[in-house]
Amino acid sequence: MKRLKKLSILLAVLVVVCIAAFCMNRYEERKEEIKNTDEVILALNNDDVNALSFSYSDTALSFHKSEDGTWLYDEDAAFPVDSDMMDKLISIFNSFGASFIIENVDDYSQYGLDDPTCTITLSTADNDYTVTLGAYSTMDQKRYVSTGDGNVYLVSVDPFDTYEVTLPDMIKHDGLPRLTEADSISFNGTIQNKSDDTSSTDNNSSSNAGNSTAEADDNIAIDYTIYREDENTFTYCADDIYFTNNKNDGTDEILALDTAKVKSYLSTIGSVKHTDYVTYNASDEEITKYGLDTPELTVNVTYTATDDDNVEAEKSLKLDISTVDDKHYLRIDDSQIIYSLSDTNYTSLTSCSYDDLRHADIFTADFADVNRIDIGLEEFTYTFTTVKKDNKTTFYYNDEEISIDDLKSALTSLSADSFTDEEAAQKEEVGITLYLDNDAFPQTTIKLYRYDGSTCLATVDGKSIALVPRSQTVDLIEAVNAVVLGK
């Protein structure tokens, strides 16, 4: 009997608790009402905002406008603030709308607003506006937000996606133009000799083309200028528009650069990653510390740019590059910002000697300009003639039509393994004279000499140019034999 009485009492208590919980839940539902809304909860004009601060985790940043409208970092007026980044941060609140509104909120902790993810304060001449960002509802894919009006909002556009930045993200970086062409490029300094690169000066060479002279096995002093000349009267390659003057023993020789390589170098300048700065307000001591008082390499570029009004103007760009304790640094146009430069970008920017940018191909003319070929092979000379009609060239040998495709491929595939001005000292393997439809350069002669087991020495018009793979020479000889001997 007593046991039954106890169970009755417990059951009565449970009923009372359930009723109380139900009533409390109904009370809370009545108290906190969730509604759909398309309300704009904050509308600020970028021009009206004169101060902005925000904080999250261990980051706290604040900025204000100066009298001239320039944004300044509160902690250091020397910091170059990116005004575009400031506009991006503020523009979120140009028309900041909500999807849901929760009214009559007492417990902000359930929305993560007692300990906000981020707090943002924007100031105008008349008011301060504080926006606190609470928890993120993964179910709704929305952020809980408070503007201090007693309500909580669910917003589709999450401000934290934009405000999760640090001070380096706020810097106005020095601009690098996207260059496709230049009027001139000058190089001055001492760069590493990339002796393993196919476009590098051979260690056996004393080449000083472009005033680039090997001072040691690992260094090349470089001091030359590339200039642009659209009306090419200097070479038989129609694509050549970039040239340099090589002063050697009092002579002044005009040398062509590979246009594609020069343009690739210019493109490299525009794509250099320069976001990792080591200082944004370099002192004289810091400029010296990072080796930029005497740069390893200085690159000066002049180029023509068109403004928004389609007016052309000549502009210039200077890059200073240094290496200290195996780390590379970049300074742009005497800026106070010094950047850390990656190994990859450093290598790309310092690959700028004459040998880096000259033609690797031994034959650079357009093969369509060829109207006759004389080939010296062993003690024989073979002549291939042409008939040109309707933009079609037909080759003949001993008055018989021949296919020249393999010979053309072998000739145009000749390419430098390394450059050299070393005189030929061994037997000539093959010599080819090509007669061209070019008034300024009616012919050119290419000869290949034995050098060692893997390479041959190539000369063009009597001047030593490069070492080429012996396999390419063999391909050329076999292509000649295939025509004249029918092999």
Short mmCIF file of C-alpha atoms in Angstrom, two decimals:
data_model
loop_
_atom_site.label_atom_id
_atom_site.label_comp_id
_atom_site.label_asym_id
_atom_site.label_seq_id
_atom_site.Cartn_x
_atom_site.Cartn_y
_atom_site.Cartn_z
CA MET A 1 0.00 0.00 0.00
CA LYS A 2 2.81 2.38 0.90
CA ARG A 3 4.60 1.51 -2.33
CA LEU A 4 1.51 2.35 -4.38
CA LYS A 5 1.18 5.66 -2.54
CA LYS A 6 4.80 6.57 -3.38
CA LEU A 7 4.30 5.76 -7.04
CA SER A 8 1.20 7.98 -7.11
CA ILE A 9 3.15 10.86 -5.62
CA LEU A 10 6.01 10.46 -8.15
CA LEU A 11 3.54 10.32 -11.01
CA ALA A 12 1.87 13.50 -9.79
CA VAL A 13 5.27 15.28 -9.58
CA LEU A 14 6.12 14.15 -13.13
CA VAL A 15 2.82 15.50 -14.42
CA VAL A 16 3.46 18.84 -12.73
CA VAL A 17 6.99 19.04 -14.22
CA CYS A 18 5.73 18.22 -17.71
CA ILE A 19 2.99 20.81 -17.43
CA ALA A 20 5.52 23.39 -16.22
CA ALA A 21 7.94 22.58 -19.03
CA PHE A 22 5.13 22.78 -21.57
CA CYS A 23 4.02 26.12 -20.22
CA MET A 24 7.59 27.44 -20.16
CA ASN A 25 8.13 26.32 -23.76
CA ARG A 26 4.90 27.97 -24.82
CA TYR A 27 5.99 31.10 -22.93
CA GLU A 28 9.39 31.14 -24.68
CA GLU A 29 7.74 30.59 -28.06
CA ARG A 30 5.51 33.53 -27.39
CA LYS A 31 8.46 35.56 -26.14
CA GLU A 32 10.96 34.77 -28.98
CA GLU A 33 9.24 34.94 -32.30
CA ILE A 34 11.04 33.84 -35.51
CA LYS A 35 9.77 35.41 -38.68
CA ASN A 36 10.76 35.55 -42.31
CA THR A 37 11.94 38.98 -43.35
CA ASP A 38 13.50 40.82 -46.25
CA GLU A 39 14.37 43.79 -44.06
CA VAL A 40 17.53 45.81 -44.73
CA ILE A 41 19.01 46.06 -41.26
CA LEU A 42 21.92 48.37 -42.12
CA ALA A 43 22.47 50.73 -45.05
CA LEU A 44 25.68 52.74 -45.09
CA ASN A 45 27.34 54.64 -47.91
CA ASN A 46 31.06 53.96 -48.30
CA ASP A 47 31.84 57.66 -48.54
CA ASP A 48 30.04 58.35 -45.25
CA VAL A 49 32.05 55.86 -43.21
CA ASN A 50 35.09 57.54 -41.65
CA ALA A 51 36.25 54.81 -39.28
CA LEU A 52 36.17 51.03 -39.23
CA SER A 53 37.35 48.55 -36.64
CA PHE A 54 36.86 44.84 -36.26
CA SER A 55 38.11 42.08 -34.02
CA TYR A 56 38.01 38.30 -33.96
CA SER A 57 40.13 35.69 -32.19
CA ASP A 58 43.54 37.34 -31.63
CA THR A 59 43.11 39.90 -34.42
CA ALA A 60 42.00 43.48 -33.74
CA LEU A 61 42.36 46.12 -36.45
CA SER A 62 41.12 49.69 -36.65
CA PHE A 63 41.31 52.31 -39.40
CA HIS A 64 40.21 55.89 -39.91
CA LYS A 65 40.07 58.43 -42.72
CA SER A 66 42.39 61.40 -42.81
CA GLU A 67 41.19 64.85 -43.80
CA ASP A 68 42.06 64.19 -47.43
CA GLY A 69 40.01 60.99 -47.45
CA THR A 70 42.98 58.61 -47.26
CA TRP A 71 42.54 55.55 -45.06
CA LEU A 72 45.09 55.22 -42.25
CA TYR A 73 45.89 52.36 -39.90
CA ASP A 74 45.34 53.56 -36.33
CA GLU A 75 48.45 51.85 -34.98
CA ASP A 76 50.83 53.18 -37.65
CA ALA A 77 50.05 55.96 -40.12
CA ALA A 78 52.97 54.78 -42.28
CA PHE A 79 51.17 51.55 -43.13
CA PRO A 80 49.92 51.80 -46.75
CA VAL A 81 46.24 50.91 -46.44
CA ASP A 82 44.55 49.43 -49.51
CA SER A 83 41.53 51.67 -50.11
CA ASP A 84 39.98 49.04 -52.37
CA MET A 85 40.10 46.56 -49.52
CA MET A 86 38.45 49.09 -47.22
CA ASP A 87 35.68 49.65 -49.77
CA LYS A 88 35.20 45.89 -49.99
CA LEU A 89 34.78 45.61 -46.22
CA ILE A 90 32.34 48.50 -45.97
CA SER A 91 30.29 47.72 -49.06
CA ILE A 92 28.86 44.61 -47.37
CA PHE A 93 26.81 47.04 -45.31
CA ASN A 94 25.63 49.22 -48.19
CA SER A 95 22.38 47.25 -48.11
CA PHE A 96 22.77 44.57 -45.46
CA GLY A 97 19.65 42.44 -45.42
CA ALA A 98 18.34 39.58 -43.28
CA SER A 99 16.41 36.43 -44.14
CA PHE A 100 14.95 35.81 -40.66
CA ILE A 101 14.38 37.95 -37.59
CA ILE A 102 14.19 36.66 -34.01
CA GLU A 103 12.45 39.16 -31.78
CA ASN A 104 12.32 39.60 -28.01
CA VAL A 105 15.65 37.86 -27.40
CA ASP A 106 16.74 37.35 -23.79
CA ASP A 107 19.37 34.62 -24.14
CA TYR A 108 21.95 35.67 -26.73
CA SER A 109 24.23 32.78 -25.82
CA GLN A 110 22.12 30.28 -27.75
CA TYR A 111 23.02 32.25 -30.90
CA GLY A 112 26.72 32.59 -30.06
CA LEU A 113 26.34 36.33 -29.47
CA ASP A 114 27.45 36.37 -25.85
CA ASP A 115 30.96 35.59 -27.11
CA PRO A 116 30.84 36.87 -30.73
CA THR A 117 32.81 35.34 -33.57
CA CYS A 118 33.56 38.86 -34.78
CA THR A 119 32.66 42.39 -33.75
CA ILE A 120 32.56 45.15 -36.37
CA THR A 121 32.17 48.87 -35.69
CA LEU A 122 31.58 51.42 -38.44
CA SER A 123 31.47 55.14 -37.74
CA THR A 124 30.01 58.06 -39.64
CA ALA A 125 29.95 61.72 -38.70
CA ASP A 126 26.68 61.16 -36.84
CA ASN A 127 26.64 57.61 -35.47
CA ASP A 128 28.55 54.49 -34.58
CA TYR A 129 27.17 51.17 -35.80
CA THR A 130 28.21 47.91 -34.18
CA VAL A 131 27.54 44.58 -35.83
CA THR A 132 28.28 41.41 -33.87
CA LEU A 133 28.55 38.08 -35.63
CA GLY A 134 27.44 35.03 -33.69
CA ALA A 135 27.33 31.35 -34.48
CA TYR A 136 26.93 29.99 -37.99
CA SER A 137 23.84 27.86 -38.54
CA THR A 138 25.03 24.97 -40.69
CA MET A 139 21.45 23.77 -41.04
CA ASP A 140 20.26 27.11 -42.45
CA GLN A 141 23.63 28.04 -44.02
CA LYS A 142 23.28 31.47 -42.39
CA ARG A 143 25.05 33.57 -39.76
CA TYR A 144 23.38 34.88 -36.58
CA VAL A 145 23.90 38.65 -36.37
CA SER A 146 23.02 41.40 -33.92
CA THR A 147 22.98 45.16 -34.54
CA GLY A 148 22.14 46.00 -30.93
CA ASP A 149 18.43 46.65 -31.49
CA GLY A 150 17.30 43.74 -29.31
CA ASN A 151 16.76 41.37 -32.22
CA VAL A 152 18.82 38.60 -33.72
CA TYR A 153 18.98 38.17 -37.47
CA LEU A 154 19.88 35.31 -39.74
CA VAL A 155 21.74 36.66 -42.77
CA SER A 156 22.57 34.93 -46.01
CA VAL A 157 25.64 37.06 -46.77
CA ASP A 158 28.13 36.21 -44.05
CA PRO A 159 30.34 39.25 -43.27
CA PHE A 160 32.94 36.98 -41.69
CA ASP A 161 33.81 35.57 -45.12
CA THR A 162 35.26 39.01 -45.89
CA TYR A 163 36.35 40.16 -42.43
CA GLU A 164 38.50 37.14 -41.61
CA VAL A 165 41.62 39.05 -42.65
CA THR A 166 44.85 40.12 -40.99
CA LEU A 167 46.99 43.22 -41.34
CA PRO A 168 49.03 41.91 -44.33
CA ASP A 169 45.76 41.52 -46.23
CA MET A 170 45.10 45.24 -45.76
CA ILE A 171 48.29 46.54 -47.37
CA LYS A 172 48.29 48.39 -50.66
CA HIS A 173 50.90 46.49 -52.62
CA ASP A 174 53.14 48.09 -55.19
CA GLY A 175 51.66 47.53 -58.60
CA LEU A 176 53.37 45.52 -61.32
CA PRO A 177 52.03 46.17 -64.82
CA ARG A 178 50.97 43.31 -67.06
CA LEU A 179 53.55 43.82 -69.77
CA THR A 180 53.34 42.29 -73.21
CA GLU A 181 55.78 44.66 -74.91
CA ALA A 182 58.42 47.17 -73.93
CA ASP A 183 60.30 50.04 -75.53
CA SER A 184 63.51 49.16 -73.70
CA ILE A 185 64.82 46.91 -70.93
CA SER A 186 68.14 47.41 -69.19
CA PHE A 187 69.94 45.04 -66.83
CA ASN A 188 72.74 45.83 -64.44
CA GLY A 189 74.30 43.63 -61.78
CA THR A 190 75.91 40.29 -61.16
CA ILE A 191 73.80 37.18 -61.54
CA GLN A 192 74.38 33.50 -60.98
CA ASN A 193 75.66 31.57 -64.00
CA LYS A 194 73.06 28.88 -64.62
CA SER A 195 75.54 26.58 -66.30
CA ASP A 196 73.13 23.64 -66.40
CA ASP A 197 70.52 25.63 -68.32
CA THR A 198 70.33 24.95 -72.08
CA SER A 199 70.38 28.68 -72.72
CA SER A 200 73.40 29.41 -70.56
CA THR A 201 76.93 30.36 -71.50
CA ASP A 202 79.15 27.30 -71.85
CA ASN A 203 81.91 26.99 -69.24
CA ASN A 204 84.48 26.65 -72.04
CA SER A 205 83.27 29.88 -73.59
CA SER A 206 84.56 33.39 -73.17
CA SER A 207 81.34 34.81 -74.61
CA ASN A 208 80.70 38.41 -73.68
CA ALA A 209 77.66 39.03 -75.86
CA GLY A 210 75.50 41.82 -74.53
CA ASN A 211 78.37 42.90 -72.29
CA SER A 212 77.73 39.79 -70.18
CA THR A 213 81.08 38.39 -69.01
CA ALA A 214 81.64 35.36 -66.77
CA GLU A 215 83.65 36.62 -63.79
CA ALA A 216 83.68 33.26 -62.03
CA ASP A 217 82.16 29.83 -62.43
CA ASP A 218 79.03 30.91 -60.59
CA ASN A 219 78.71 34.62 -61.42
CA ILE A 220 78.06 36.67 -64.54
CA ALA A 221 78.47 40.44 -64.59
CA ILE A 222 75.60 41.81 -66.66
CA ASP A 223 75.22 45.32 -68.05
CA TYR A 224 73.30 45.74 -71.28
CA THR A 225 70.14 47.25 -72.75
CA ILE A 226 67.52 45.77 -75.02
CA TYR A 227 65.74 48.15 -77.32
CA ARG A 228 62.79 47.69 -79.64
CA GLU A 229 62.90 48.28 -83.39
CA ASP A 230 59.74 47.31 -85.26
CA GLU A 231 61.28 47.92 -88.68
CA ASN A 232 63.82 45.10 -88.66
CA THR A 233 66.67 45.64 -91.11
CA PHE A 234 69.26 43.83 -89.01
CA THR A 235 68.37 40.13 -89.34
CA TYR A 236 66.62 37.76 -91.72
CA CYS A 237 64.13 36.69 -89.02
CA ALA A 238 60.98 38.72 -89.62
CA ASP A 239 59.85 38.23 -86.01
CA ASP A 240 62.92 39.96 -84.54
CA ILE A 241 61.96 43.27 -82.94
CA TYR A 242 64.23 43.30 -79.85
CA PHE A 243 67.95 43.99 -80.20
CA THR A 244 71.01 44.85 -78.16
CA ASN A 245 74.37 46.45 -79.01
CA ASN A 246 77.34 44.29 -78.12
CA LYS A 247 80.43 46.42 -77.52
CA ASN A 248 83.39 44.13 -78.04
CA ASP A 249 86.94 45.35 -78.73
CA GLY A 250 85.65 48.74 -79.85
CA THR A 251 83.06 47.32 -82.26
CA ASP A 252 79.34 47.97 -82.02
CA GLU A 253 77.46 44.89 -83.19
CA ILE A 254 73.68 44.70 -83.34
CA LEU A 255 72.44 41.40 -81.95
CA ALA A 256 68.90 40.05 -82.12
CA LEU A 257 66.96 38.65 -79.18
CA ASP A 258 64.29 35.97 -79.38
CA THR A 259 61.04 37.95 -79.35
CA ALA A 260 59.12 35.13 -77.68
CA LYS A 261 61.69 34.93 -74.87
CA VAL A 262 61.68 38.69 -74.30
CA LYS A 263 57.89 38.73 -74.16
CA SER A 264 57.93 35.78 -71.79
CA TYR A 265 60.34 37.68 -69.52
CA LEU A 266 58.05 40.73 -69.58
CA SER A 267 55.11 38.51 -68.71
CA THR A 268 57.12 37.11 -65.81
CA ILE A 269 57.53 40.61 -64.36
CA GLY A 270 53.77 41.12 -64.27
CA SER A 271 53.11 37.75 -62.67
CA VAL A 272 55.72 37.92 -59.89
CA LYS A 273 54.11 37.08 -56.55
CA HIS A 274 54.82 40.04 -54.28
CA THR A 275 52.49 39.74 -51.32
CA ASP A 276 54.91 38.57 -48.63
CA TYR A 277 56.54 41.74 -47.34
CA VAL A 278 59.30 41.89 -44.77
CA THR A 279 58.75 45.58 -44.06
CA TYR A 280 56.31 48.18 -45.33
CA ASN A 281 58.27 51.26 -44.27
CA ALA A 282 61.91 50.43 -44.91
CA SER A 283 64.51 52.57 -43.23
CA ASP A 284 67.97 53.11 -44.72
CA GLU A 285 69.26 50.49 -42.30
CA GLU A 286 66.68 47.96 -43.48
CA ILE A 287 67.41 48.69 -47.14
CA THR A 288 71.04 47.86 -46.38
CA LYS A 289 70.08 44.86 -44.26
CA TYR A 290 68.23 43.28 -47.17
CA GLY A 291 71.01 44.04 -49.66
CA LEU A 292 69.01 46.58 -51.66
CA ASP A 293 71.44 49.45 -51.24
CA THR A 294 73.65 47.55 -53.74
CA PRO A 295 71.22 45.21 -55.51
CA GLU A 296 72.32 41.97 -57.08
CA LEU A 297 70.35 42.96 -60.17
CA THR A 298 68.52 46.10 -61.27
CA VAL A 299 66.00 45.88 -64.09
CA ASN A 300 64.68 49.06 -65.72
CA VAL A 301 61.79 48.85 -68.18
CA THR A 302 60.27 51.62 -70.26
CA TYR A 303 56.95 50.92 -71.89
CA THR A 304 53.97 52.66 -73.43
CA ALA A 305 50.64 52.49 -71.63
CA THR A 306 47.19 53.72 -72.57
CA ASP A 307 45.00 55.34 -69.93
CA ASP A 308 41.22 55.25 -69.60
CA ASP A 309 40.94 58.13 -72.07
CA ASN A 310 42.93 56.16 -74.64
CA VAL A 311 45.88 58.52 -74.29
CA GLU A 312 49.30 56.92 -74.63
CA ALA A 313 52.09 57.79 -72.24
CA GLU A 314 55.59 56.47 -71.67
CA LYS A 315 56.05 54.84 -68.28
CA SER A 316 58.95 53.28 -66.46
CA LEU A 317 59.42 50.49 -63.96
CA LYS A 318 62.43 49.59 -61.81
CA LEU A 319 63.03 46.33 -60.00
CA ASP A 320 65.85 45.84 -57.49
CA ILE A 321 66.64 42.23 -56.57
CA SER A 322 68.98 41.02 -53.84
CA THR A 323 70.01 37.87 -52.01
CA VAL A 324 71.04 37.80 -48.35
CA ASP A 325 71.70 34.54 -46.48
CA ASP A 326 70.14 32.56 -49.35
CA LYS A 327 66.91 34.55 -49.13
CA HIS A 328 65.76 36.76 -51.99
CA TYR A 329 64.21 40.23 -51.81
CA LEU A 330 62.47 42.60 -54.21
CA ARG A 331 61.97 46.36 -54.20
CA ILE A 332 59.80 48.11 -56.78
CA ASP A 333 60.44 51.72 -57.90
CA ASP A 334 62.21 52.81 -54.70
CA SER A 335 59.13 51.87 -52.67
CA GLN A 336 59.35 51.62 -48.89
CA ILE A 337 57.93 48.11 -49.12
CA ILE A 338 60.45 45.28 -49.35
CA TYR A 339 59.11 41.93 -50.48
CA SER A 340 60.32 38.41 -49.94
CA LEU A 341 60.90 36.78 -53.33
CA SER A 342 60.43 33.05 -53.91
CA ASP A 343 63.21 30.94 -55.41
CA THR A 344 61.09 30.38 -58.51
CA ASN A 345 60.42 34.08 -59.12
CA TYR A 346 64.03 34.94 -58.33
CA THR A 347 65.26 32.45 -60.93
CA SER A 348 62.81 33.77 -63.52
CA LEU A 349 63.79 37.40 -62.98
CA THR A 350 67.52 36.75 -63.02
CA SER A 351 67.37 34.63 -66.19
CA CYS A 352 68.01 37.74 -68.23
CA SER A 353 71.50 37.54 -69.71
CA TYR A 354 71.93 37.86 -73.45
CA ASP A 355 72.34 34.08 -73.63
CA ASP A 356 69.08 33.62 -71.70
CA LEU A 357 67.14 35.76 -74.16
CA ARG A 358 68.84 35.12 -77.50
CA HIS A 359 67.69 32.65 -80.15
CA ALA A 360 68.42 29.03 -79.30
CA ASP A 361 67.49 27.99 -82.86
CA ILE A 362 70.43 28.00 -85.24
CA PHE A 363 68.30 28.80 -88.29
CA THR A 364 65.85 31.61 -87.52
CA ALA A 365 64.60 32.64 -90.95
CA ASP A 366 61.20 31.67 -92.32
CA PHE A 367 61.77 28.51 -94.35
CA ALA A 368 59.19 29.79 -96.84
CA ASP A 369 61.80 32.40 -97.87
CA VAL A 370 64.26 29.73 -98.99
CA ASN A 371 64.64 29.53 -102.79
CA ARG A 372 67.81 27.43 -103.04
CA ILE A 373 69.96 25.23 -100.82
CA ASP A 374 73.61 24.22 -101.32
CA ILE A 375 74.77 21.40 -99.07
CA GLY A 376 78.41 20.39 -98.57
CA LEU A 377 78.72 16.84 -97.28
CA GLU A 378 82.10 15.08 -97.28
CA GLU A 379 83.72 16.05 -100.62
CA PHE A 380 80.40 16.55 -102.41
CA THR A 381 78.15 19.57 -102.88
CA TYR A 382 74.44 19.12 -103.51
CA THR A 383 72.16 21.84 -104.81
CA PHE A 384 68.39 21.93 -104.31
CA THR A 385 66.51 24.46 -106.42
CA THR A 386 62.93 25.69 -106.20
CA VAL A 387 60.00 26.76 -108.28
CA LYS A 388 57.53 29.02 -106.53
CA LYS A 389 53.99 29.36 -107.81
CA ASP A 390 50.74 30.39 -106.14
CA ASN A 391 52.42 30.63 -102.73
CA LYS A 392 53.64 27.05 -103.08
CA THR A 393 57.33 26.10 -103.18
CA THR A 394 58.46 22.96 -104.98
CA PHE A 395 62.02 21.69 -104.47
CA TYR A 396 64.10 19.94 -107.14
CA TYR A 397 67.32 17.95 -107.19
CA ASN A 398 68.87 17.15 -110.56
CA ASP A 399 65.68 18.44 -112.17
CA GLU A 400 63.56 15.93 -110.25
CA GLU A 401 60.92 17.01 -107.76
CA ILE A 402 61.82 16.02 -104.20
CA SER A 403 60.25 16.05 -100.77
CA ILE A 404 62.10 18.41 -98.50
CA ASP A 405 60.04 17.81 -95.33
CA ASP A 406 62.63 15.72 -93.41
CA LEU A 407 65.46 18.07 -94.34
CA LYS A 408 63.39 21.09 -93.33
CA SER A 409 62.52 19.45 -90.00
CA ALA A 410 66.14 18.54 -89.28
CA LEU A 411 67.39 22.01 -90.18
CA THR A 412 64.81 23.93 -88.17
CA SER A 413 65.33 21.59 -85.20
CA LEU A 414 68.97 22.57 -84.77
CA SER A 415 69.08 24.16 -81.35
CA ALA A 416 71.80 25.24 -78.93
CA ASP A 417 72.70 23.12 -75.94
CA SER A 418 75.00 25.95 -74.89
CA PHE A 419 76.44 29.07 -76.48
CA THR A 420 80.08 29.60 -77.30
CA ASP A 421 82.42 31.71 -79.43
CA GLU A 422 85.12 29.03 -79.44
CA GLU A 423 86.67 28.58 -82.88
CA ALA A 424 86.07 25.31 -84.75
CA ALA A 425 89.12 23.04 -84.47
CA GLN A 426 87.90 19.76 -85.91
CA LYS A 427 86.42 18.39 -89.13
CA GLU A 428 83.41 19.95 -90.77
CA GLU A 429 80.51 17.46 -90.71
CA VAL A 430 78.09 19.33 -92.97
CA GLY A 431 77.69 22.83 -94.39
CA ILE A 432 74.47 24.36 -95.68
CA THR A 433 74.07 27.63 -97.57
CA LEU A 434 70.50 28.86 -97.87
CA TYR A 435 69.56 31.51 -100.43
CA LEU A 436 66.66 33.67 -99.26
CA ASP A 437 64.02 35.96 -100.69
CA ASN A 438 65.39 38.78 -98.55
CA ASP A 439 67.01 41.84 -100.11
CA ALA A 440 68.92 42.75 -96.94
CA PHE A 441 70.06 39.18 -96.22
CA PRO A 442 70.08 37.17 -99.45
CA GLN A 443 71.88 34.16 -97.98
CA THR A 444 73.18 32.52 -94.82
CA THR A 445 75.57 29.63 -94.24
CA ILE A 446 75.37 27.16 -91.37
CA LYS A 447 78.23 24.74 -90.71
CA LEU A 448 78.48 21.97 -88.15
CA TYR A 449 81.87 20.75 -86.91
CA ARG A 450 82.90 17.80 -84.78
CA TYR A 451 83.43 18.79 -81.16
CA ASP A 452 83.12 15.74 -78.91
CA GLY A 453 81.18 12.52 -78.74
CA SER A 454 77.87 14.17 -77.86
CA THR A 455 78.00 17.65 -79.43
CA CYS A 456 78.91 19.54 -82.57
CA LEU A 457 80.01 23.15 -82.96
CA ALA A 458 77.65 25.31 -85.02
CA THR A 459 78.74 28.40 -86.92
CA VAL A 460 76.53 30.87 -88.75
CA ASP A 461 78.12 32.96 -91.52
CA GLY A 462 81.57 32.09 -90.20
CA LYS A 463 80.83 33.01 -86.58
CA SER A 464 80.80 30.37 -83.84
CA ILE A 465 77.40 30.34 -82.18
CA ALA A 466 76.71 27.25 -80.12
CA LEU A 467 77.20 23.63 -79.31
CA VAL A 468 74.33 21.48 -80.59
CA PRO A 469 73.51 17.84 -79.84
CA ARG A 470 75.36 15.51 -82.18
CA SER A 471 72.10 13.61 -82.69
CA GLN A 472 70.68 16.68 -84.46
CA THR A 473 73.65 16.76 -86.81
CA VAL A 474 73.18 13.08 -87.57
CA ASP A 475 69.48 13.68 -88.32
CA LEU A 476 70.42 16.46 -90.73
CA ILE A 477 73.01 14.33 -92.56
CA GLU A 478 70.59 11.42 -92.81
CA ALA A 479 67.92 13.73 -94.21
CA VAL A 480 70.36 14.93 -96.92
CA ASN A 481 71.37 11.37 -97.79
CA ALA A 482 67.75 10.33 -98.00
CA VAL A 483 67.23 12.91 -100.74
CA VAL A 484 70.43 12.59 -102.76
CA LEU A 485 71.05 8.86 -102.36
CA GLY A 486 67.46 7.72 -102.01
CA LYS A 487 68.22 6.08 -98.65
#
